Amino acid sequence: MIILGIDPGTASTGYGVIECSGSRLRALDGGVIATAAGVPLEQRLLQISRRVGELMDLHRPDAMSIEELYFGANARSAFAVGQARGVVLLAAGERGVPARSYTPQQVKAAVCGSGRAGKDQVARMVAQLLRLPAAPQPDHAADALAVAICDANRAPLARAVLRA
């Protein structure tokens, strides 16, 4: 099973592609889709959507997992993340790729065992779980791989519930 994990954002959208075979996980790809601040928002969103579509066309994921919105102190940035999240979900929908959403706490708990883990701990655990020589960089790529790992751990349960 191949899973595309997404950590959405307007300036930087992290992506990570993993393959899971039983309990074995393997990283296939990871990085960041960066957009320039001076570019109009609609062009930035188009760039994110196209690049995610290219990743889906290249890797042919069985599923996509995406991080839920986090409404911290800055509601304006949360709206921007929501727009990026929307175009990513649209790209999945256009290709018939099922998408599942996870809160940051669910992702941290799935990867680290605690929903309060820090970014550095998440990155180190991602490296360990995927047998990488070092923590993935930048943080958004590590977070996207963590979202994919979360889905790999939770997907068997979700499929069992659907069958029941």
mmCIF file of C-alpha atoms in Angstrom:
data_model
loop_
_atom_site.group_PDB
_atom_site.id
_atom_site.type_symbol
_atom_site.label_atom_id
_atom_site.label_comp_id
_atom_site.label_asym_id
_atom_site.label_seq_id
_atom_site.Cartn_x
_atom_site.Cartn_y
_atom_site.Cartn_z
ATOM 1 C CA MET A 1 0.000 0.000 0.000
ATOM 2 C CA ILE A 2 1.310 3.452 -0.917
ATOM 3 C CA ILE A 3 0.253 6.474 1.128
ATOM 4 C CA LEU A 4 0.815 10.141 0.328
ATOM 5 C CA GLY A 5 0.996 12.223 3.497
ATOM 6 C CA ILE A 6 0.414 15.975 3.374
ATOM 7 C CA ASP A 7 1.218 18.756 5.850
ATOM 8 C CA PRO A 8 -0.700 21.622 4.204
ATOM 9 C CA GLY A 9 0.325 25.251 4.074
ATOM 10 C CA THR A 10 0.242 28.120 1.621
ATOM 11 C CA ALA A 11 3.940 28.993 1.833
ATOM 12 C CA SER A 12 5.155 25.409 2.377
ATOM 13 C CA THR A 13 3.168 22.234 1.851
ATOM 14 C CA GLY A 14 5.065 19.204 3.089
ATOM 15 C CA TYR A 15 4.636 15.870 1.359
ATOM 16 C CA GLY A 16 5.804 12.372 2.142
ATOM 17 C CA VAL A 17 5.191 9.134 0.306
ATOM 18 C CA ILE A 18 5.568 5.802 2.074
ATOM 19 C CA GLU A 19 5.029 2.210 1.159
ATOM 20 C CA CYS A 20 3.712 -0.183 3.766
ATOM 21 C CA SER A 21 3.908 -3.913 3.445
ATOM 22 C CA GLY A 22 2.532 -5.573 6.551
ATOM 23 C CA SER A 23 4.256 -3.824 9.435
ATOM 24 C CA ARG A 24 7.224 -2.688 7.323
ATOM 25 C CA LEU A 25 7.352 0.948 6.278
ATOM 26 C CA ARG A 26 9.589 2.453 3.614
ATOM 27 C CA ALA A 27 9.985 6.074 2.509
ATOM 28 C CA LEU A 28 9.615 6.593 -1.235
ATOM 29 C CA ASP A 29 9.674 10.391 -1.475
ATOM 30 C CA GLY A 30 9.419 13.515 0.617
ATOM 31 C CA GLY A 31 9.889 17.236 0.413
ATOM 32 C CA VAL A 32 8.176 20.591 0.346
ATOM 33 C CA ILE A 33 6.111 22.441 -2.221
ATOM 34 C CA ALA A 34 7.194 26.040 -1.638
ATOM 35 C CA THR A 35 5.368 29.063 -3.019
ATOM 36 C CA ALA A 36 6.612 32.652 -3.071
ATOM 37 C CA ALA A 37 4.958 35.239 -0.838
ATOM 38 C CA GLY A 38 4.657 37.885 -3.592
ATOM 39 C CA VAL A 39 2.669 35.623 -5.910
ATOM 40 C CA PRO A 40 -1.140 36.037 -5.927
ATOM 41 C CA LEU A 41 -2.907 33.525 -3.703
ATOM 42 C CA GLU A 42 -4.806 31.870 -6.549
ATOM 43 C CA GLN A 43 -1.516 31.171 -8.342
ATOM 44 C CA ARG A 44 0.056 29.762 -5.192
ATOM 45 C CA LEU A 45 -2.922 27.442 -4.677
ATOM 46 C CA LEU A 46 -2.773 26.376 -8.324
ATOM 47 C CA GLN A 47 0.922 25.557 -7.916
ATOM 48 C CA ILE A 48 0.191 23.423 -4.827
ATOM 49 C CA SER A 49 -2.670 21.608 -6.533
ATOM 50 C CA ARG A 50 -0.654 20.869 -9.687
ATOM 51 C CA ARG A 51 2.379 19.617 -7.766
ATOM 52 C CA VAL A 52 0.275 17.354 -5.527
ATOM 53 C CA GLY A 53 -1.434 16.060 -8.673
ATOM 54 C CA GLU A 54 1.973 15.327 -10.208
ATOM 55 C CA LEU A 55 3.000 13.444 -7.062
ATOM 56 C CA MET A 56 -0.190 11.373 -7.228
ATOM 57 C CA ASP A 57 0.325 10.651 -10.917
ATOM 58 C CA LEU A 58 3.922 9.603 -10.251
ATOM 59 C CA HIS A 59 3.430 7.452 -7.144
ATOM 60 C CA ARG A 60 -0.165 6.256 -7.671
ATOM 61 C CA PRO A 61 -1.027 6.253 -3.944
ATOM 62 C CA ASP A 62 -3.745 3.981 -2.607
ATOM 63 C CA ALA A 63 -4.667 6.694 -0.109
ATOM 64 C CA MET A 64 -3.815 10.214 0.923
ATOM 65 C CA SER A 65 -3.608 11.392 4.508
ATOM 66 C CA ILE A 66 -3.686 15.059 5.404
ATOM 67 C CA GLU A 67 -3.281 16.966 8.624
ATOM 68 C CA GLU A 68 -6.368 18.720 10.005
ATOM 69 C CA LEU A 69 -6.423 22.450 10.591
ATOM 70 C CA TYR A 70 -4.929 23.686 13.827
ATOM 71 C CA PHE A 71 -6.578 26.893 15.035
ATOM 72 C CA GLY A 72 -3.899 28.381 17.244
ATOM 73 C CA ALA A 73 -3.583 32.048 18.036
ATOM 74 C CA ASN A 74 -3.523 33.073 14.357
ATOM 75 C CA ALA A 75 -6.896 32.535 12.669
ATOM 76 C CA ARG A 76 -5.684 34.239 9.480
ATOM 77 C CA SER A 77 -2.957 31.644 8.903
ATOM 78 C CA ALA A 78 -5.466 28.890 9.716
ATOM 79 C CA PHE A 79 -7.680 30.116 6.876
ATOM 80 C CA ALA A 80 -4.705 30.089 4.495
ATOM 81 C CA VAL A 81 -3.873 26.526 5.547
ATOM 82 C CA GLY A 82 -7.513 25.619 4.981
ATOM 83 C CA GLN A 83 -7.312 26.903 1.416
ATOM 84 C CA ALA A 84 -4.181 24.852 0.738
ATOM 85 C CA ARG A 85 -5.866 21.856 2.331
ATOM 86 C CA GLY A 86 -8.844 22.336 0.021
ATOM 87 C CA VAL A 87 -6.825 22.268 -3.203
ATOM 88 C CA VAL A 88 -4.936 19.187 -2.012
ATOM 89 C CA LEU A 89 -8.225 17.403 -1.303
ATOM 90 C CA LEU A 90 -9.488 18.491 -4.712
ATOM 91 C CA ALA A 91 -6.429 16.944 -6.399
ATOM 92 C CA ALA A 92 -7.139 13.676 -4.565
ATOM 93 C CA GLY A 93 -10.815 13.795 -5.499
ATOM 94 C CA GLU A 94 -10.011 14.379 -9.165
ATOM 95 C CA ARG A 95 -7.938 11.192 -9.162
ATOM 96 C CA GLY A 96 -10.273 9.094 -7.042
ATOM 97 C CA VAL A 97 -7.722 8.779 -4.241
ATOM 98 C CA PRO A 98 -9.410 8.343 -0.846
ATOM 99 C CA ALA A 99 -8.330 10.953 1.689
ATOM 100 C CA ARG A 100 -8.272 10.689 5.472
ATOM 101 C CA SER A 101 -7.658 13.526 7.929
ATOM 102 C CA TYR A 102 -5.825 13.437 11.237
ATOM 103 C CA THR A 103 -5.339 16.024 13.959
ATOM 104 C CA PRO A 104 -1.785 16.995 14.895
ATOM 105 C CA GLN A 105 -2.308 15.194 18.225
ATOM 106 C CA GLN A 106 -3.378 11.964 16.466
ATOM 107 C CA VAL A 107 -0.288 12.115 14.244
ATOM 108 C CA LYS A 108 2.073 12.714 17.168
ATOM 109 C CA ALA A 109 0.464 9.925 19.199
ATOM 110 C CA ALA A 110 0.702 7.466 16.284
ATOM 111 C CA VAL A 111 4.367 8.238 15.657
ATOM 112 C CA CYS A 112 5.697 9.024 19.143
ATOM 113 C CA GLY A 113 3.160 7.546 21.537
ATOM 114 C CA SER A 114 2.252 10.993 22.877
ATOM 115 C CA GLY A 115 0.051 13.682 21.366
ATOM 116 C CA ARG A 116 2.276 16.305 22.985
ATOM 117 C CA ALA A 117 5.548 15.313 21.307
ATOM 118 C CA GLY A 118 7.715 18.107 19.932
ATOM 119 C CA LYS A 119 8.680 18.583 16.291
ATOM 120 C CA ASP A 120 12.216 17.303 16.877
ATOM 121 C CA GLN A 121 10.917 14.137 18.564
ATOM 122 C CA VAL A 122 8.478 13.537 15.687
ATOM 123 C CA ALA A 123 11.273 13.946 13.122
ATOM 124 C CA ARG A 124 13.574 11.550 15.002
ATOM 125 C CA MET A 125 10.825 8.915 15.300
ATOM 126 C CA VAL A 126 9.956 9.266 11.603
ATOM 127 C CA ALA A 127 13.604 8.582 10.783
ATOM 128 C CA GLN A 128 13.644 5.559 13.069
ATOM 129 C CA LEU A 129 10.347 4.099 11.805
ATOM 130 C CA LEU A 130 11.360 4.543 8.152
ATOM 131 C CA ARG A 131 14.969 3.445 8.778
ATOM 132 C CA LEU A 132 16.379 6.720 7.471
ATOM 133 C CA PRO A 133 19.961 7.740 8.255
ATOM 134 C CA ALA A 134 18.826 11.134 9.606
ATOM 135 C CA ALA A 135 15.671 13.038 10.471
ATOM 136 C CA PRO A 136 13.928 14.294 7.315
ATOM 137 C CA GLN A 137 14.371 17.972 6.525
ATOM 138 C CA PRO A 138 12.720 20.425 6.441
ATOM 139 C CA ASP A 139 10.162 20.052 9.253
ATOM 140 C CA HIS A 140 7.191 20.112 6.871
ATOM 141 C CA ALA A 141 8.535 17.053 5.028
ATOM 142 C CA ALA A 142 9.043 15.205 8.324
ATOM 143 C CA ASP A 143 5.513 16.154 9.399
ATOM 144 C CA ALA A 144 4.058 14.898 6.102
ATOM 145 C CA LEU A 145 5.857 11.564 6.483
ATOM 146 C CA ALA A 146 4.478 11.392 10.035
ATOM 147 C CA VAL A 147 0.940 11.926 8.694
ATOM 148 C CA ALA A 148 1.472 9.054 6.244
ATOM 149 C CA ILE A 149 2.792 6.817 9.049
ATOM 150 C CA CYS A 150 -0.250 7.721 11.161
ATOM 151 C CA ASP A 151 -2.508 6.603 8.327
ATOM 152 C CA ALA A 152 -0.549 3.376 7.837
ATOM 153 C CA ASN A 153 -1.072 2.574 11.523
ATOM 154 C CA ARG A 154 -4.765 3.494 11.539
ATOM 155 C CA ALA A 155 -5.866 2.353 8.048
ATOM 156 C CA PRO A 156 -6.297 -1.343 8.916
ATOM 157 C CA LEU A 157 -8.747 -0.385 11.665
ATOM 158 C CA ALA A 158 -10.605 2.006 9.354
ATOM 159 C CA ARG A 159 -10.935 -0.703 6.677
ATOM 160 C CA ALA A 160 -12.226 -3.214 9.257
ATOM 161 C CA VAL A 161 -14.840 -0.744 10.469
ATOM 162 C CA LEU A 162 -16.018 -0.134 6.888
ATOM 163 C CA ARG A 163 -16.377 -3.876 6.269
ATOM 164 C CA ALA A 164 -18.366 -4.385 9.500
#
